[in-house]
mmCIF file of C-alpha atoms and ligand atoms in Angstrom:
data_model
loop_
_atom_site.group_PDB
_atom_site.id
_atom_site.type_symbol
_atom_site.label_atom_id
_atom_site.label_comp_id
_atom_site.label_asym_id
_atom_site.label_seq_id
_atom_site.Cartn_x
_atom_site.Cartn_y
_atom_site.Cartn_z
ATOM 1 C CA MET A 1 91.624 75.762 141.363
ATOM 2 C CA THR A 2 88.088 75.090 140.172
ATOM 3 C CA ASP A 3 87.495 73.314 136.851
ATOM 4 C CA GLU A 4 86.193 76.403 135.125
ATOM 5 C CA MET A 5 89.199 78.555 135.981
ATOM 6 C CA LYS A 6 91.462 75.669 134.905
ATOM 7 C CA ASN A 7 89.804 75.287 131.813
ATOM 8 C CA GLY A 8 89.607 78.892 131.251
ATOM 9 C CA LEU A 9 93.219 79.406 131.862
ATOM 10 C CA ILE A 10 94.015 76.607 129.541
ATOM 11 C CA ASP A 11 91.886 77.821 126.737
ATOM 12 C CA GLN A 12 93.796 81.063 127.122
ATOM 13 C CA MET A 13 97.146 79.447 126.997
ATOM 14 C CA ASN A 14 96.205 77.952 123.770
ATOM 15 C CA ALA A 15 94.774 81.454 122.299
ATOM 16 C CA GLU A 16 98.056 82.837 123.252
ATOM 17 C CA PHE A 17 99.946 80.189 121.160
ATOM 18 C CA TYR A 18 97.287 80.914 118.061
ATOM 19 C CA SER A 19 98.153 84.753 118.623
ATOM 20 C CA SER A 20 101.767 84.085 118.096
ATOM 21 C CA TYR A 21 100.991 82.017 115.112
ATOM 22 C CA LEU A 22 99.096 84.288 113.581
ATOM 23 C CA TYR A 23 101.600 87.109 114.220
ATOM 24 C CA LEU A 24 104.017 85.017 112.371
ATOM 25 C CA ALA A 25 101.607 84.577 109.571
ATOM 26 C CA ILE A 26 101.106 88.286 109.268
ATOM 27 C CA GLY A 27 104.786 88.886 109.455
ATOM 28 C CA ASN A 28 105.385 86.036 106.858
ATOM 29 C CA TRP A 29 103.012 88.021 104.507
ATOM 30 C CA PHE A 30 104.775 91.384 105.233
ATOM 31 C CA ARG A 31 108.012 89.709 104.279
ATOM 32 C CA ASP A 32 106.803 88.572 101.122
ATOM 33 C CA GLN A 33 105.446 92.135 100.484
ATOM 34 C CA ASP A 34 109.134 93.266 100.834
ATOM 35 C CA LEU A 35 108.345 95.066 104.109
ATOM 36 C CA ASP A 36 110.755 93.626 106.124
ATOM 37 C CA GLY A 37 110.562 96.237 108.954
ATOM 38 C CA PHE A 38 106.790 95.327 109.302
ATOM 39 C CA GLY A 39 107.625 91.705 109.307
ATOM 40 C CA SER A 40 110.344 92.079 112.085
ATOM 41 C CA TRP A 41 107.652 93.917 114.211
ATOM 42 C CA MET A 42 105.269 91.182 113.802
ATOM 43 C CA GLU A 43 107.939 88.499 114.469
ATOM 44 C CA ALA A 44 108.943 90.333 117.813
ATOM 45 C CA GLN A 45 104.950 90.401 118.522
ATOM 46 C CA ALA A 46 104.793 86.527 117.777
ATOM 47 C CA ALA A 47 107.770 85.916 120.129
ATOM 48 C CA GLU A 48 105.918 87.813 122.935
ATOM 49 C CA GLU A 49 102.665 86.306 122.573
ATOM 50 C CA TYR A 50 104.500 82.994 122.906
ATOM 51 C CA GLU A 51 106.109 84.336 126.224
ATOM 52 C CA HIS A 52 102.166 85.080 127.350
ATOM 53 C CA ALA A 53 101.414 81.547 126.765
ATOM 54 C CA MET A 54 104.345 80.234 128.540
ATOM 55 C CA LYS A 55 103.587 82.354 131.473
ATOM 56 C CA LEU A 56 100.200 80.793 131.602
ATOM 57 C CA TYR A 57 101.588 77.355 131.065
ATOM 58 C CA HIS A 58 103.993 77.836 134.280
ATOM 59 C CA HIS A 59 101.203 79.166 136.465
ATOM 60 C CA LEU A 60 99.156 76.166 135.821
ATOM 61 C CA HIS A 61 102.251 73.777 136.409
ATOM 62 C CA GLU A 62 102.816 75.865 139.647
ATOM 63 C CA ARG A 63 99.170 75.199 140.842
ATOM 64 C CA GLY A 64 99.411 71.312 140.101
ATOM 65 C CA VAL A 65 97.687 71.661 136.597
ATOM 66 C CA THR A 66 99.198 70.026 133.709
ATOM 67 C CA PRO A 67 97.594 71.983 130.635
ATOM 68 C CA ARG A 68 96.404 70.000 127.492
ATOM 69 C CA LEU A 69 98.204 71.593 124.623
ATOM 70 C CA ALA A 70 95.187 71.827 121.765
ATOM 71 C CA ALA A 71 95.859 71.843 117.940
ATOM 72 C CA ILE A 72 96.541 75.333 116.963
ATOM 73 C CA PRO A 73 94.300 76.324 114.171
ATOM 74 C CA GLU A 74 96.037 77.296 110.628
ATOM 75 C CA PRO A 75 95.893 81.110 110.370
ATOM 76 C CA PRO A 76 95.349 82.980 107.421
ATOM 77 C CA SER A 77 98.090 83.504 105.022
ATOM 78 C CA SER A 78 97.362 86.820 103.097
ATOM 79 C CA TRP A 79 95.713 90.136 103.579
ATOM 80 C CA ASP A 80 94.125 92.378 100.824
ATOM 81 C CA SER A 81 96.416 95.386 101.876
ATOM 82 C CA VAL A 82 98.821 96.601 104.423
ATOM 83 C CA LEU A 83 95.872 98.596 106.251
ATOM 84 C CA ALA A 84 93.931 95.261 106.040
ATOM 85 C CA ALA A 85 96.917 93.473 107.873
ATOM 86 C CA VAL A 86 97.508 95.863 110.665
ATOM 87 C CA GLU A 87 93.669 96.112 111.161
ATOM 88 C CA ALA A 88 93.783 92.528 111.565
ATOM 89 C CA VAL A 89 96.273 92.683 114.300
ATOM 90 C CA LEU A 90 94.193 95.502 116.122
ATOM 91 C CA GLU A 91 90.823 93.453 115.915
ATOM 92 C CA HIS A 92 92.640 90.431 117.209
ATOM 93 C CA GLU A 93 94.233 92.457 120.059
ATOM 94 C CA ARG A 94 90.616 93.848 120.981
ATOM 95 C CA TYR A 95 89.384 89.921 120.941
ATOM 96 C CA ILE A 96 91.996 88.887 123.253
ATOM 97 C CA THR A 97 91.414 91.865 125.519
ATOM 98 C CA GLY A 98 87.649 90.717 125.840
ATOM 99 C CA ARG A 99 88.592 87.205 126.612
ATOM 100 C CA ILE A 100 91.275 88.163 129.341
ATOM 101 C CA HIS A 101 88.533 90.509 130.906
ATOM 102 C CA GLU A 102 86.189 87.673 131.192
ATOM 103 C CA LEU A 103 88.897 85.385 132.567
ATOM 104 C CA ALA A 104 89.523 88.323 135.304
ATOM 105 C CA ASP A 105 85.673 88.221 136.264
ATOM 106 C CA LEU A 106 85.991 84.325 136.481
ATOM 107 C CA ALA A 107 89.008 84.737 138.756
ATOM 108 C CA LEU A 108 87.078 87.205 140.996
ATOM 109 C CA SER A 109 83.981 84.984 140.966
ATOM 110 C CA ASN A 110 86.085 81.965 141.995
ATOM 111 C CA HIS A 111 87.937 83.772 144.735
ATOM 112 C CA ASP A 112 91.114 82.534 142.820
ATOM 113 C CA HIS A 113 93.457 85.693 143.927
ATOM 114 C CA ALA A 114 96.503 84.029 142.580
ATOM 115 C CA SER A 115 95.002 83.893 139.079
ATOM 116 C CA ARG A 116 93.518 87.450 139.468
ATOM 117 C CA LEU A 117 96.789 88.911 140.220
ATOM 118 C CA LEU A 118 98.350 87.049 137.293
ATOM 119 C CA LEU A 119 95.686 88.240 134.805
ATOM 120 C CA ASP A 120 96.221 91.816 135.959
ATOM 121 C CA TRP A 121 99.530 91.707 134.248
ATOM 122 C CA TYR A 122 97.735 90.696 131.129
ATOM 123 C CA VAL A 123 94.900 93.284 131.582
ATOM 124 C CA ASN A 124 97.922 96.159 131.498
ATOM 125 C CA GLU A 125 99.640 94.348 128.607
ATOM 126 C CA GLN A 126 96.493 94.492 126.480
ATOM 127 C CA VAL A 127 96.112 98.126 127.165
ATOM 128 C CA GLU A 128 99.832 98.417 125.683
ATOM 129 C CA GLU A 129 99.365 96.193 122.859
ATOM 130 C CA GLU A 130 95.988 97.906 121.647
ATOM 131 C CA ALA A 131 97.560 101.266 122.112
ATOM 132 C CA THR A 132 100.481 100.280 119.797
ATOM 133 C CA ALA A 133 98.333 98.563 117.123
ATOM 134 C CA SER A 134 96.117 101.540 116.878
ATOM 135 C CA ASP A 135 98.875 103.842 116.520
ATOM 136 C CA ILE A 136 100.049 101.617 113.801
ATOM 137 C CA VAL A 137 96.887 101.637 112.074
ATOM 138 C CA ARG A 138 96.379 105.173 112.350
ATOM 139 C CA LYS A 139 100.044 105.933 110.650
ATOM 140 C CA VAL A 140 99.189 103.264 107.836
ATOM 141 C CA ARG A 141 95.901 105.049 107.177
ATOM 142 C CA MET A 142 97.969 108.538 107.043
ATOM 143 C CA LEU A 143 100.849 107.112 104.990
ATOM 144 C CA ALA A 144 99.705 104.045 103.037
ATOM 145 C CA ASP A 145 98.883 105.712 99.992
ATOM 146 C CA THR A 146 102.537 106.920 99.398
ATOM 147 C CA SER A 147 104.802 104.519 98.676
ATOM 148 C CA HIS A 148 107.605 106.810 100.562
ATOM 149 C CA GLY A 149 105.413 106.985 103.784
ATOM 150 C CA LEU A 150 105.183 103.295 103.803
ATOM 151 C CA PHE A 151 108.934 102.863 103.154
ATOM 152 C CA MET A 152 109.303 105.370 106.195
ATOM 153 C CA LEU A 153 106.919 103.500 108.406
ATOM 154 C CA ASP A 154 108.651 100.104 107.296
ATOM 155 C CA ARG A 155 111.943 101.493 108.586
ATOM 156 C CA GLU A 156 110.491 103.116 111.672
ATOM 157 C CA LEU A 157 109.009 99.532 112.597
ATOM 158 C CA ALA A 158 112.387 97.651 111.693
ATOM 159 C CA GLY A 159 113.698 99.278 115.012
ATOM 160 C CA ARG A 160 110.832 97.737 117.150
ATOM 161 C CA GLY A 161 111.593 94.068 115.725
ATOM 162 C CA ALA A 162 113.401 91.626 117.734
ATOM 163 C CA PRO A 163 117.017 90.643 116.488
ATOM 164 C CA ALA A 164 117.107 88.012 114.003
ATOM 165 C CA ALA A 165 117.810 84.377 115.618
ATOM 166 C CA GLU A 166 121.624 83.532 115.140
HETATM 167 FE FE1 OFO B 1 98.856 88.054 124.503
HETATM 168 O O1 OFO B 1 99.162 90.113 124.490
HETATM 169 FE FE2 OFO B 1 98.128 90.709 123.159
HETATM 170 O O2 OFO B 1 97.234 89.719 122.590
#
């Protein structure tokens, strides 16, 4: 693996760990707002992002690379509104999509087909995650000014969360 490919994948692994931490921070804030359904949705996303980081971690090890685990920056701890928080999720997903596309381009220009195949999975995953985040932003825009609407959405999202850890 070339150094630029190696460094790109390691940076992305660390970015996925940050995504996990950011979503946990957003979930933490939702719980503080008594929006436990939103909170459990974000906690499930945080667990998924951790898995995304680990997928890169294992790929690097399988290719003979021991990745450096960088410090994870402290995420924000509060948002001005529920809409601002869900928009932050969508904005972050778009940012990650841009990074994944750049990495996929790098894999192509480096003729690193193993990494290219791995990154295809992330390209598809980003399509799905952006669609989910956009859908939730749209629903919050429609419903957030009625507390009943927000309550219904909170209940809907509770169904998407991961079961609580024992
Ligand atoms: Fe890692 O899946 Fe979105 O960000």
